[in-house]
Amino acid sequence: MSTEPTGGAYIPATTQAPRMPGRPRHALPPQACDAHCHVFGPYDRFPLRQPSSYTAPDAPADRYLRMLDTLGAQRGVLVQPAPYGTDPAALLDALGQGSGRLRGVAVAGPDISDERLRALHDGGVRGLRFVEARDPAGRLFPGSVGFDQIAALAPRMKAHGLHAQLWAPCDVYARHLPALTRLGLPLVIDHLGSLVPSRGPLDPVFQQLRGLLADGAIWMKLTLCRVGTAPDYADARYLHDAFAAANPEQVLWGSDWPFVRMGDKAPAADALADLAWEWLGDDALRRKVWVDNPARLYGFQGPADA
């Protein structure tokens, strides 16, 4: 999506209002957390730092907080999107507006100072995101920091209480995870490992990810909309259920609102929450996925402010 440069930043020429949820049919448990969302804008205060390849959402913090309230989630985790590069201003502003109910995942390279890492943690950031998705010419998506930068950052990330969140095509994990799991750093895998459901349960990458999860070497986000086929996502259910069974202590749920790149095909977050409620099957597992696991990973403490 074309943008207009202004003072070294990018103001989107057009924006798209994200799909807002209705109230889920099933009430989420108290202190439930949506562990994967993004905020964008307001663009006059927080312009993009990279040209966006998709129509930029009109998704500032106040709209995001209304989305959480409608969903019935008292807590949320915001992940910095690639068009903001390593500029955390919009993320930190949103975390501040959350009054303790939000945590964040920022983007940074090895050149970041310890002072800045401390400031990120003080502002509510609990992880750094690394992306190993490349264009046909082999270039990382603009604004991304690749997996090859994690090892240099790992000691300081551990010292500052930050984990690594990873997003890549599924086959990329097979190449990188053996080395990454030796760093002693918590690793959170986005979007069901970007697996391809049609490959089936014998897919070696699926087997690898399930084994690492069972061993406690990784965490897994159960974000269906990037892997399964709408509207019922039945093709991805075996992935969801296998990961939840492999290690119910290290799986998380996220809606992925505002559903960038999905346009008119964006799902309703309430429908995704209802589907997860049904698939998880019992209140004990629901509480682990929505409450206990995110509280432990992201450091939520005490009652969340509504």
PDB file of C-alpha atoms in Angstrom:
ATOM      1  CA  MET A   1       0.000   0.000   0.000  1.00  0.00           C
ATOM      2  CA  SER A   2       1.534   3.315  -1.040  1.00  0.00           C
ATOM      3  CA  THR A   3       2.324   5.831   1.650  1.00  0.00           C
ATOM      4  CA  GLU A   4       3.398   9.427   1.653  1.00  0.00           C
ATOM      5  CA  PRO A   5       6.767  10.219   3.246  1.00  0.00           C
ATOM      6  CA  THR A   6       6.707  13.005   5.833  1.00  0.00           C
ATOM      7  CA  GLY A   7       9.873  13.943   7.670  1.00  0.00           C
ATOM      8  CA  GLY A   8      11.426  10.494   7.373  1.00  0.00           C
ATOM      9  CA  ALA A   9       8.196   8.739   8.414  1.00  0.00           C
ATOM     10  CA  TYR A  10       5.245   7.427   6.414  1.00  0.00           C
ATOM     11  CA  ILE A  11       1.661   8.583   6.694  1.00  0.00           C
ATOM     12  CA  PRO A  12      -0.706   6.043   5.064  1.00  0.00           C
ATOM     13  CA  ALA A  13      -2.546   7.465   2.092  1.00  0.00           C
ATOM     14  CA  THR A  14      -5.567   5.357   3.001  1.00  0.00           C
ATOM     15  CA  THR A  15      -6.540   3.287   6.027  1.00  0.00           C
ATOM     16  CA  GLN A  16      -9.062   0.554   6.710  1.00  0.00           C
ATOM     17  CA  ALA A  17     -11.285   0.263   9.768  1.00  0.00           C
ATOM     18  CA  PRO A  18     -10.745  -3.188  11.316  1.00  0.00           C
ATOM     19  CA  ARG A  19     -13.575  -5.611  11.932  1.00  0.00           C
ATOM     20  CA  MET A  20     -14.812  -5.229  15.493  1.00  0.00           C
ATOM     21  CA  PRO A  21     -16.137  -8.212  17.432  1.00  0.00           C
ATOM     22  CA  GLY A  22     -19.488  -8.824  18.990  1.00  0.00           C
ATOM     23  CA  ARG A  23     -19.861 -10.350  22.421  1.00  0.00           C
ATOM     24  CA  PRO A  24     -18.830 -14.041  22.402  1.00  0.00           C
ATOM     25  CA  ARG A  25     -21.532 -16.600  23.153  1.00  0.00           C
ATOM     26  CA  HIS A  26     -19.268 -18.108  25.816  1.00  0.00           C
ATOM     27  CA  ALA A  27     -17.880 -15.851  28.537  1.00  0.00           C
ATOM     28  CA  LEU A  28     -14.097 -15.946  28.771  1.00  0.00           C
ATOM     29  CA  PRO A  29     -12.718 -16.776  32.221  1.00  0.00           C
ATOM     30  CA  PRO A  30     -11.885 -13.868  34.554  1.00  0.00           C
ATOM     31  CA  GLN A  31      -8.511 -12.278  33.745  1.00  0.00           C
ATOM     32  CA  ALA A  32      -8.537 -13.806  30.240  1.00  0.00           C
ATOM     33  CA  CYS A  33      -5.794 -12.591  27.890  1.00  0.00           C
ATOM     34  CA  ASP A  34      -5.813 -12.121  24.131  1.00  0.00           C
ATOM     35  CA  ALA A  35      -2.101 -12.751  23.601  1.00  0.00           C
ATOM     36  CA  HIS A  36      -1.686 -11.519  20.023  1.00  0.00           C
ATOM     37  CA  CYS A  37      -2.922  -8.190  18.645  1.00  0.00           C
ATOM     38  CA  HIS A  38      -1.454  -5.075  17.038  1.00  0.00           C
ATOM     39  CA  VAL A  39      -2.059  -1.337  17.270  1.00  0.00           C
ATOM     40  CA  PHE A  40      -1.573   1.184  14.462  1.00  0.00           C
ATOM     41  CA  GLY A  41      -1.771   4.950  14.797  1.00  0.00           C
ATOM     42  CA  PRO A  42      -3.094   7.512  15.322  1.00  0.00           C
ATOM     43  CA  TYR A  43      -0.882   8.228  12.344  1.00  0.00           C
ATOM     44  CA  ASP A  44      -0.524  11.942  13.028  1.00  0.00           C
ATOM     45  CA  ARG A  45       1.220  10.979  16.279  1.00  0.00           C
ATOM     46  CA  PHE A  46       2.693   7.600  15.336  1.00  0.00           C
ATOM     47  CA  PRO A  47       3.521   7.471  11.617  1.00  0.00           C
ATOM     48  CA  LEU A  48       4.889   4.268  10.168  1.00  0.00           C
ATOM     49  CA  ARG A  49       8.648   3.857   9.829  1.00  0.00           C
ATOM     50  CA  GLN A  50       8.483   1.603   6.773  1.00  0.00           C
ATOM     51  CA  PRO A  51       6.149   1.681   3.761  1.00  0.00           C
ATOM     52  CA  SER A  52       3.370  -0.792   4.450  1.00  0.00           C
ATOM     53  CA  SER A  53       2.764  -3.589   1.945  1.00  0.00           C
ATOM     54  CA  TYR A  54      -0.879  -3.774   3.064  1.00  0.00           C
ATOM     55  CA  THR A  55      -3.627  -1.246   3.700  1.00  0.00           C
ATOM     56  CA  ALA A  56      -2.814   0.202   7.099  1.00  0.00           C
ATOM     57  CA  PRO A  57      -5.502  -0.467   9.709  1.00  0.00           C
ATOM     58  CA  ASP A  58      -7.127   2.371  11.618  1.00  0.00           C
ATOM     59  CA  ALA A  59      -6.431   0.559  14.877  1.00  0.00           C
ATOM     60  CA  PRO A  60      -5.236   2.938  17.610  1.00  0.00           C
ATOM     61  CA  ALA A  61      -5.093   2.027  21.282  1.00  0.00           C
ATOM     62  CA  ASP A  62      -8.567   3.249  22.202  1.00  0.00           C
ATOM     63  CA  ARG A  63     -10.195   1.111  19.497  1.00  0.00           C
ATOM     64  CA  TYR A  64      -8.091  -1.866  20.540  1.00  0.00           C
ATOM     65  CA  LEU A  65      -9.146  -1.474  24.183  1.00  0.00           C
ATOM     66  CA  ARG A  66     -12.810  -1.363  23.113  1.00  0.00           C
ATOM     67  CA  MET A  67     -12.210  -4.563  21.175  1.00  0.00           C
ATOM     68  CA  LEU A  68     -10.789  -6.269  24.276  1.00  0.00           C
ATOM     69  CA  ASP A  69     -13.702  -5.067  26.406  1.00  0.00           C
ATOM     70  CA  THR A  70     -16.260  -6.386  23.922  1.00  0.00           C
ATOM     71  CA  LEU A  71     -14.432  -9.706  23.747  1.00  0.00           C
ATOM     72  CA  GLY A  72     -14.459  -9.945  27.549  1.00  0.00           C
ATOM     73  CA  ALA A  73     -10.663 -10.080  27.836  1.00  0.00           C
ATOM     74  CA  GLN A  74      -9.296  -8.175  30.817  1.00  0.00           C
ATOM     75  CA  ARG A  75      -5.725  -8.551  29.571  1.00  0.00           C
ATOM     76  CA  GLY A  76      -3.951  -8.284  26.246  1.00  0.00           C
ATOM     77  CA  VAL A  77      -0.566  -8.566  24.551  1.00  0.00           C
ATOM     78  CA  LEU A  78       0.395  -6.197  21.745  1.00  0.00           C
ATOM     79  CA  VAL A  79       2.961  -7.234  19.145  1.00  0.00           C
ATOM     80  CA  GLN A  80       4.802  -4.529  17.211  1.00  0.00           C
ATOM     81  CA  PRO A  81       4.014  -4.828  13.483  1.00  0.00           C
ATOM     82  CA  ALA A  82       6.756  -4.630  10.865  1.00  0.00           C
ATOM     83  CA  PRO A  83       5.795  -1.209   9.394  1.00  0.00           C
ATOM     84  CA  TYR A  84       6.851   0.394  12.686  1.00  0.00           C
ATOM     85  CA  GLY A  85      10.321  -1.127  12.399  1.00  0.00           C
ATOM     86  CA  THR A  86      12.195  -0.712  15.684  1.00  0.00           C
ATOM     87  CA  ASP A  87      10.257   2.396  16.762  1.00  0.00           C
ATOM     88  CA  PRO A  88       8.194   1.364  19.820  1.00  0.00           C
ATOM     89  CA  ALA A  89       6.414   4.687  20.360  1.00  0.00           C
ATOM     90  CA  ALA A  90       2.915   3.544  19.350  1.00  0.00           C
ATOM     91  CA  LEU A  91       3.333   0.300  21.286  1.00  0.00           C
ATOM     92  CA  LEU A  92       4.539   1.981  24.474  1.00  0.00           C
ATOM     93  CA  ASP A  93       1.802   4.594  24.297  1.00  0.00           C
ATOM     94  CA  ALA A  94      -0.837   1.864  24.039  1.00  0.00           C
ATOM     95  CA  LEU A  95       0.698  -0.078  26.928  1.00  0.00           C
ATOM     96  CA  GLY A  96       0.518   3.056  29.035  1.00  0.00           C
ATOM     97  CA  GLN A  97      -3.158   3.503  28.193  1.00  0.00           C
ATOM     98  CA  GLY A  98      -3.786  -0.054  29.369  1.00  0.00           C
ATOM     99  CA  SER A  99      -3.246   0.848  33.041  1.00  0.00           C
ATOM    100  CA  GLY A 100      -1.526  -2.456  33.802  1.00  0.00           C
ATOM    101  CA  ARG A 101      -3.772  -4.756  31.782  1.00  0.00           C
ATOM    102  CA  LEU A 102      -1.434  -4.910  28.767  1.00  0.00           C
ATOM    103  CA  ARG A 103       1.999  -6.269  27.897  1.00  0.00           C
ATOM    104  CA  GLY A 104       4.002  -5.838  24.723  1.00  0.00           C
ATOM    105  CA  VAL A 105       6.420  -7.481  22.314  1.00  0.00           C
ATOM    106  CA  ALA A 106       8.725  -4.964  20.606  1.00  0.00           C
ATOM    107  CA  VAL A 107      11.308  -5.178  17.808  1.00  0.00           C
ATOM    108  CA  ALA A 108      15.014  -4.438  18.291  1.00  0.00           C
ATOM    109  CA  GLY A 109      18.395  -5.392  16.883  1.00  0.00           C
ATOM    110  CA  PRO A 110      21.684  -6.099  18.689  1.00  0.00           C
ATOM    111  CA  ASP A 111      22.608  -2.418  18.557  1.00  0.00           C
ATOM    112  CA  ILE A 112      19.965  -1.515  21.140  1.00  0.00           C
ATOM    113  CA  SER A 113      21.430  -0.205  24.385  1.00  0.00           C
ATOM    114  CA  ASP A 114      20.893  -1.743  27.823  1.00  0.00           C
ATOM    115  CA  GLU A 115      19.299   1.520  28.864  1.00  0.00           C
ATOM    116  CA  ARG A 116      16.728   1.157  26.105  1.00  0.00           C
ATOM    117  CA  LEU A 117      16.082  -2.493  26.951  1.00  0.00           C
ATOM    118  CA  ARG A 118      15.397  -1.449  30.546  1.00  0.00           C
ATOM    119  CA  ALA A 119      13.053   1.275  29.320  1.00  0.00           C
ATOM    120  CA  LEU A 120      11.147  -1.223  27.187  1.00  0.00           C
ATOM    121  CA  HIS A 121      10.709  -3.572  30.131  1.00  0.00           C
ATOM    122  CA  ASP A 122       9.679  -0.708  32.399  1.00  0.00           C
ATOM    123  CA  GLY A 123       7.076   0.245  29.797  1.00  0.00           C
ATOM    124  CA  GLY A 124       5.482  -3.206  29.816  1.00  0.00           C
ATOM    125  CA  VAL A 125       7.444  -4.997  27.079  1.00  0.00           C
ATOM    126  CA  ARG A 126       8.203  -8.641  27.843  1.00  0.00           C
ATOM    127  CA  GLY A 127       9.578  -9.923  24.542  1.00  0.00           C
ATOM    128  CA  LEU A 128      11.220  -9.069  21.238  1.00  0.00           C
ATOM    129  CA  ARG A 129       9.841 -10.303  17.934  1.00  0.00           C
ATOM    130  CA  PHE A 130      12.022 -11.835  15.230  1.00  0.00           C
ATOM    131  CA  VAL A 131      10.779 -12.579  11.730  1.00  0.00           C
ATOM    132  CA  GLU A 132      12.378 -14.871   9.182  1.00  0.00           C
ATOM    133  CA  ALA A 133      10.024 -14.267   6.271  1.00  0.00           C
ATOM    134  CA  ARG A 134      11.675 -13.118   3.065  1.00  0.00           C
ATOM    135  CA  ASP A 135      10.654 -11.860  -0.357  1.00  0.00           C
ATOM    136  CA  PRO A 136      11.555 -13.741  -3.568  1.00  0.00           C
ATOM    137  CA  ALA A 137      14.901 -11.909  -3.638  1.00  0.00           C
ATOM    138  CA  GLY A 138      15.757 -13.242  -0.178  1.00  0.00           C
ATOM    139  CA  ARG A 139      15.303  -9.937   1.641  1.00  0.00           C
ATOM    140  CA  LEU A 140      13.628  -9.744   5.032  1.00  0.00           C
ATOM    141  CA  PHE A 141      10.324  -7.930   5.178  1.00  0.00           C
ATOM    142  CA  PRO A 142      11.100  -4.236   5.774  1.00  0.00           C
ATOM    143  CA  GLY A 143      11.136  -3.409   9.471  1.00  0.00           C
ATOM    144  CA  SER A 144      11.940  -6.968  10.560  1.00  0.00           C
ATOM    145  CA  VAL A 145      14.855  -8.347  12.562  1.00  0.00           C
ATOM    146  CA  GLY A 146      15.888 -11.840  11.491  1.00  0.00           C
ATOM    147  CA  PHE A 147      16.545 -15.002  13.458  1.00  0.00           C
ATOM    148  CA  ASP A 148      20.279 -14.596  12.894  1.00  0.00           C
ATOM    149  CA  GLN A 149      20.285 -11.680  15.343  1.00  0.00           C
ATOM    150  CA  ILE A 150      18.839 -13.578  18.309  1.00  0.00           C
ATOM    151  CA  ALA A 151      22.051 -15.190  19.562  1.00  0.00           C
ATOM    152  CA  ALA A 152      23.795 -11.819  19.907  1.00  0.00           C
ATOM    153  CA  LEU A 153      20.866 -10.419  21.874  1.00  0.00           C
ATOM    154  CA  ALA A 154      20.039 -13.490  23.971  1.00  0.00           C
ATOM    155  CA  PRO A 155      22.252 -12.821  27.032  1.00  0.00           C
ATOM    156  CA  ARG A 156      20.940  -9.287  27.425  1.00  0.00           C
ATOM    157  CA  MET A 157      17.363 -10.344  26.740  1.00  0.00           C
ATOM    158  CA  LYS A 158      17.610 -12.860  29.567  1.00  0.00           C
ATOM    159  CA  ALA A 159      19.102 -10.229  31.858  1.00  0.00           C
ATOM    160  CA  HIS A 160      16.209  -7.874  31.124  1.00  0.00           C
ATOM    161  CA  GLY A 161      13.431 -10.470  31.394  1.00  0.00           C
ATOM    162  CA  LEU A 162      12.590 -10.643  27.688  1.00  0.00           C
ATOM    163  CA  HIS A 163      11.655 -13.673  25.623  1.00  0.00           C
ATOM    164  CA  ALA A 164      11.913 -14.164  21.851  1.00  0.00           C
ATOM    165  CA  GLN A 165       8.784 -14.331  19.750  1.00  0.00           C
ATOM    166  CA  LEU A 166       9.289 -16.005  16.372  1.00  0.00           C
ATOM    167  CA  TRP A 167       7.391 -15.853  13.110  1.00  0.00           C
ATOM    168  CA  ALA A 168       8.453 -17.666   9.953  1.00  0.00           C
ATOM    169  CA  PRO A 169       7.208 -20.100   7.318  1.00  0.00           C
ATOM    170  CA  CYS A 170       7.017 -23.533   8.908  1.00  0.00           C
ATOM    171  CA  ASP A 171      10.012 -25.079   7.135  1.00  0.00           C
ATOM    172  CA  VAL A 172      12.259 -22.276   8.381  1.00  0.00           C
ATOM    173  CA  TYR A 173      11.718 -23.403  11.971  1.00  0.00           C
ATOM    174  CA  ALA A 174      13.147 -26.824  11.169  1.00  0.00           C
ATOM    175  CA  ARG A 175      16.453 -25.198  10.231  1.00  0.00           C
ATOM    176  CA  HIS A 176      16.720 -22.688  13.061  1.00  0.00           C
ATOM    177  CA  LEU A 177      15.118 -24.163  16.177  1.00  0.00           C
ATOM    178  CA  PRO A 178      17.847 -26.695  17.068  1.00  0.00           C
ATOM    179  CA  ALA A 179      20.310 -23.833  17.601  1.00  0.00           C
ATOM    180  CA  LEU A 180      17.800 -21.388  19.059  1.00  0.00           C
ATOM    181  CA  THR A 181      16.608 -23.796  21.735  1.00  0.00           C
ATOM    182  CA  ARG A 182      20.194 -24.057  23.012  1.00  0.00           C
ATOM    183  CA  LEU A 183      20.262 -20.340  23.882  1.00  0.00           C
ATOM    184  CA  GLY A 184      18.313 -20.855  27.101  1.00  0.00           C
ATOM    185  CA  LEU A 185      15.847 -18.160  26.072  1.00  0.00           C
ATOM    186  CA  PRO A 186      12.054 -18.621  26.187  1.00  0.00           C
ATOM    187  CA  LEU A 187      10.851 -19.010  22.581  1.00  0.00           C
ATOM    188  CA  VAL A 188       7.267 -18.244  21.593  1.00  0.00           C
ATOM    189  CA  ILE A 189       6.126 -19.524  18.192  1.00  0.00           C
ATOM    190  CA  ASP A 190       3.500 -17.501  16.362  1.00  0.00           C
ATOM    191  CA  HIS A 191       0.386 -18.778  14.631  1.00  0.00           C
ATOM    192  CA  LEU A 192       0.540 -22.551  15.133  1.00  0.00           C
ATOM    193  CA  GLY A 193       4.015 -22.580  13.630  1.00  0.00           C
ATOM    194  CA  SER A 194       2.615 -21.440  10.238  1.00  0.00           C
ATOM    195  CA  LEU A 195       2.023 -25.115   9.548  1.00  0.00           C
ATOM    196  CA  VAL A 196       0.188 -26.365   6.459  1.00  0.00           C
ATOM    197  CA  PRO A 197      -2.762 -28.471   7.646  1.00  0.00           C
ATOM    198  CA  SER A 198      -2.943 -30.453   4.400  1.00  0.00           C
ATOM    199  CA  ARG A 199       0.469 -31.975   5.126  1.00  0.00           C
ATOM    200  CA  GLY A 200      -1.169 -33.965   7.897  1.00  0.00           C
ATOM    201  CA  PRO A 201       0.067 -35.199  11.279  1.00  0.00           C
ATOM    202  CA  LEU A 202       3.094 -36.977   9.799  1.00  0.00           C
ATOM    203  CA  ASP A 203       4.603 -33.676   8.620  1.00  0.00           C
ATOM    204  CA  PRO A 204       8.152 -33.645  10.067  1.00  0.00           C
ATOM    205  CA  VAL A 205       7.930 -29.956  10.999  1.00  0.00           C
ATOM    206  CA  PHE A 206       4.719 -30.546  12.919  1.00  0.00           C
ATOM    207  CA  GLN A 207       6.329 -33.482  14.682  1.00  0.00           C
ATOM    208  CA  GLN A 208       9.373 -31.358  15.540  1.00  0.00           C
ATOM    209  CA  LEU A 209       7.303 -28.491  16.940  1.00  0.00           C
ATOM    210  CA  ARG A 210       5.066 -30.788  18.946  1.00  0.00           C
ATOM    211  CA  GLY A 211       8.097 -32.532  20.410  1.00  0.00           C
ATOM    212  CA  LEU A 212       9.807 -29.281  21.378  1.00  0.00           C
ATOM    213  CA  LEU A 213       6.595 -28.045  22.967  1.00  0.00           C
ATOM    214  CA  ALA A 214       6.181 -31.284  24.902  1.00  0.00           C
ATOM    215  CA  ASP A 215       9.744 -30.907  26.168  1.00  0.00           C
ATOM    216  CA  GLY A 216       9.067 -27.350  27.332  1.00  0.00           C
ATOM    217  CA  ALA A 217      11.564 -25.881  24.841  1.00  0.00           C
ATOM    218  CA  ILE A 218       9.022 -23.610  23.117  1.00  0.00           C
ATOM    219  CA  TRP A 219       5.667 -21.930  23.683  1.00  0.00           C
ATOM    220  CA  MET A 220       2.935 -22.011  21.018  1.00  0.00           C
ATOM    221  CA  LYS A 221       0.295 -19.450  20.078  1.00  0.00           C
ATOM    222  CA  LEU A 222      -2.994 -21.053  19.033  1.00  0.00           C
ATOM    223  CA  THR A 223      -3.892 -18.361  16.465  1.00  0.00           C
ATOM    224  CA  LEU A 224      -6.080 -20.169  13.965  1.00  0.00           C
ATOM    225  CA  CYS A 225      -6.840 -17.519  11.376  1.00  0.00           C
ATOM    226  CA  ARG A 226      -3.368 -17.596   9.788  1.00  0.00           C
ATOM    227  CA  VAL A 227      -3.357 -21.366   9.305  1.00  0.00           C
ATOM    228  CA  GLY A 228      -6.825 -22.878   9.095  1.00  0.00           C
ATOM    229  CA  THR A 229      -9.607 -22.414   6.566  1.00  0.00           C
ATOM    230  CA  ALA A 230     -12.517 -20.193   7.558  1.00  0.00           C
ATOM    231  CA  PRO A 231     -15.196 -20.269   8.752  1.00  0.00           C
ATOM    232  CA  ASP A 232     -14.873 -23.376  10.934  1.00  0.00           C
ATOM    233  CA  TYR A 233     -11.081 -23.964  10.657  1.00  0.00           C
ATOM    234  CA  ALA A 234     -11.738 -27.705  10.844  1.00  0.00           C
ATOM    235  CA  ASP A 235      -8.612 -28.509   8.832  1.00  0.00           C
ATOM    236  CA  ALA A 236      -6.427 -27.015  11.590  1.00  0.00           C
ATOM    237  CA  ARG A 237      -8.154 -28.607  14.552  1.00  0.00           C
ATOM    238  CA  TYR A 238      -5.711 -31.495  14.777  1.00  0.00           C
ATOM    239  CA  LEU A 239      -2.848 -29.000  15.096  1.00  0.00           C
ATOM    240  CA  HIS A 240      -4.627 -27.012  17.800  1.00  0.00           C
ATOM    241  CA  ASP A 241      -5.576 -30.094  19.796  1.00  0.00           C
ATOM    242  CA  ALA A 242      -2.172 -31.761  19.476  1.00  0.00           C
ATOM    243  CA  PHE A 243      -0.340 -28.675  20.762  1.00  0.00           C
ATOM    244  CA  ALA A 244      -2.783 -28.151  23.625  1.00  0.00           C
ATOM    245  CA  ALA A 245      -2.338 -31.803  24.650  1.00  0.00           C
ATOM    246  CA  ALA A 246       1.456 -31.795  24.220  1.00  0.00           C
ATOM    247  CA  ASN A 247       1.993 -29.119  26.873  1.00  0.00           C
ATOM    248  CA  PRO A 248      -1.098 -27.383  28.259  1.00  0.00           C
ATOM    249  CA  GLU A 249       1.211 -25.204  30.402  1.00  0.00           C
ATOM    250  CA  GLN A 250       2.856 -23.490  27.408  1.00  0.00           C
ATOM    251  CA  VAL A 251       0.115 -22.693  24.925  1.00  0.00           C
ATOM    252  CA  LEU A 252      -1.540 -19.284  24.496  1.00  0.00           C
ATOM    253  CA  TRP A 253      -4.568 -17.943  22.636  1.00  0.00           C
ATOM    254  CA  GLY A 254      -4.591 -14.861  20.435  1.00  0.00           C
ATOM    255  CA  SER A 255      -7.090 -13.378  18.010  1.00  0.00           C
ATOM    256  CA  ASP A 256      -4.538 -11.580  15.761  1.00  0.00           C
ATOM    257  CA  TRP A 257      -6.792  -8.482  15.576  1.00  0.00           C
ATOM    258  CA  PRO A 258      -6.835  -6.260  13.464  1.00  0.00           C
ATOM    259  CA  PHE A 259      -6.148  -9.062  10.960  1.00  0.00           C
ATOM    260  CA  VAL A 260      -3.695  -7.322   8.636  1.00  0.00           C
ATOM    261  CA  ARG A 261      -3.589  -8.490   5.017  1.00  0.00           C
ATOM    262  CA  MET A 262      -6.984 -10.201   5.417  1.00  0.00           C
ATOM    263  CA  GLY A 263      -9.270  -7.381   4.239  1.00  0.00           C
ATOM    264  CA  ASP A 264     -12.882  -8.470   3.796  1.00  0.00           C
ATOM    265  CA  LYS A 265     -11.893 -12.014   4.799  1.00  0.00           C
ATOM    266  CA  ALA A 266     -10.998 -10.934   8.328  1.00  0.00           C
ATOM    267  CA  PRO A 267     -12.708 -13.152  10.894  1.00  0.00           C
ATOM    268  CA  ALA A 268     -14.688 -11.962  13.893  1.00  0.00           C
ATOM    269  CA  ALA A 269     -12.613 -12.201  17.066  1.00  0.00           C
ATOM    270  CA  ASP A 270     -15.669 -13.314  19.043  1.00  0.00           C
ATOM    271  CA  ALA A 271     -16.182 -16.253  16.672  1.00  0.00           C
ATOM    272  CA  LEU A 272     -12.538 -17.240  17.126  1.00  0.00           C
ATOM    273  CA  ALA A 273     -12.923 -17.043  20.911  1.00  0.00           C
ATOM    274  CA  ASP A 274     -16.077 -19.174  20.841  1.00  0.00           C
ATOM    275  CA  LEU A 275     -14.356 -21.766  18.663  1.00  0.00           C
ATOM    276  CA  ALA A 276     -11.393 -21.941  21.067  1.00  0.00           C
ATOM    277  CA  TRP A 277     -13.779 -22.220  24.033  1.00  0.00           C
ATOM    278  CA  GLU A 278     -15.430 -25.229  22.422  1.00  0.00           C
ATOM    279  CA  TRP A 279     -12.202 -26.903  21.275  1.00  0.00           C
ATOM    280  CA  LEU A 280     -10.430 -26.504  24.619  1.00  0.00           C
ATOM    281  CA  GLY A 281     -13.257 -28.504  26.099  1.00  0.00           C
ATOM    282  CA  ASP A 282     -13.105 -27.906  29.837  1.00  0.00           C
ATOM    283  CA  ASP A 283     -12.752 -25.024  32.251  1.00  0.00           C
ATOM    284  CA  ALA A 284      -9.402 -26.174  33.645  1.00  0.00           C
ATOM    285  CA  LEU A 285      -7.713 -26.054  30.234  1.00  0.00           C
ATOM    286  CA  ARG A 286      -9.483 -22.823  29.322  1.00  0.00           C
ATOM    287  CA  ARG A 287      -8.116 -21.191  32.455  1.00  0.00           C
ATOM    288  CA  LYS A 288      -4.570 -22.355  31.658  1.00  0.00           C
ATOM    289  CA  VAL A 289      -4.658 -21.092  28.069  1.00  0.00           C
ATOM    290  CA  TRP A 290      -6.432 -17.801  28.696  1.00  0.00           C
ATOM    291  CA  VAL A 291      -5.289 -16.889  32.203  1.00  0.00           C
ATOM    292  CA  ASP A 292      -2.509 -18.845  33.900  1.00  0.00           C
ATOM    293  CA  ASN A 293      -0.102 -19.297  30.985  1.00  0.00           C
ATOM    294  CA  PRO A 294      -0.110 -15.668  29.799  1.00  0.00           C
ATOM    295  CA  ALA A 295       0.114 -14.462  33.397  1.00  0.00           C
ATOM    296  CA  ARG A 296       3.274 -16.507  33.871  1.00  0.00           C
ATOM    297  CA  LEU A 297       4.926 -15.653  30.551  1.00  0.00           C
ATOM    298  CA  TYR A 298       4.066 -11.952  30.453  1.00  0.00           C
ATOM    299  CA  GLY A 299       4.225 -11.218  34.175  1.00  0.00           C
ATOM    300  CA  PHE A 300       0.649 -10.180  34.852  1.00  0.00           C
ATOM    301  CA  GLN A 301       0.115  -9.782  38.572  1.00  0.00           C
ATOM    302  CA  GLY A 302      -3.004  -9.331  40.641  1.00  0.00           C
ATOM    303  CA  PRO A 303      -6.443  -8.350  39.346  1.00  0.00           C
ATOM    304  CA  ALA A 304      -6.355  -6.619  35.972  1.00  0.00           C
ATOM    305  CA  ASP A 305      -7.912  -3.178  35.688  1.00  0.00           C
ATOM    306  CA  ALA A 306     -11.087  -3.350  33.643  1.00  0.00           C
TER     307      ALA A 306
END
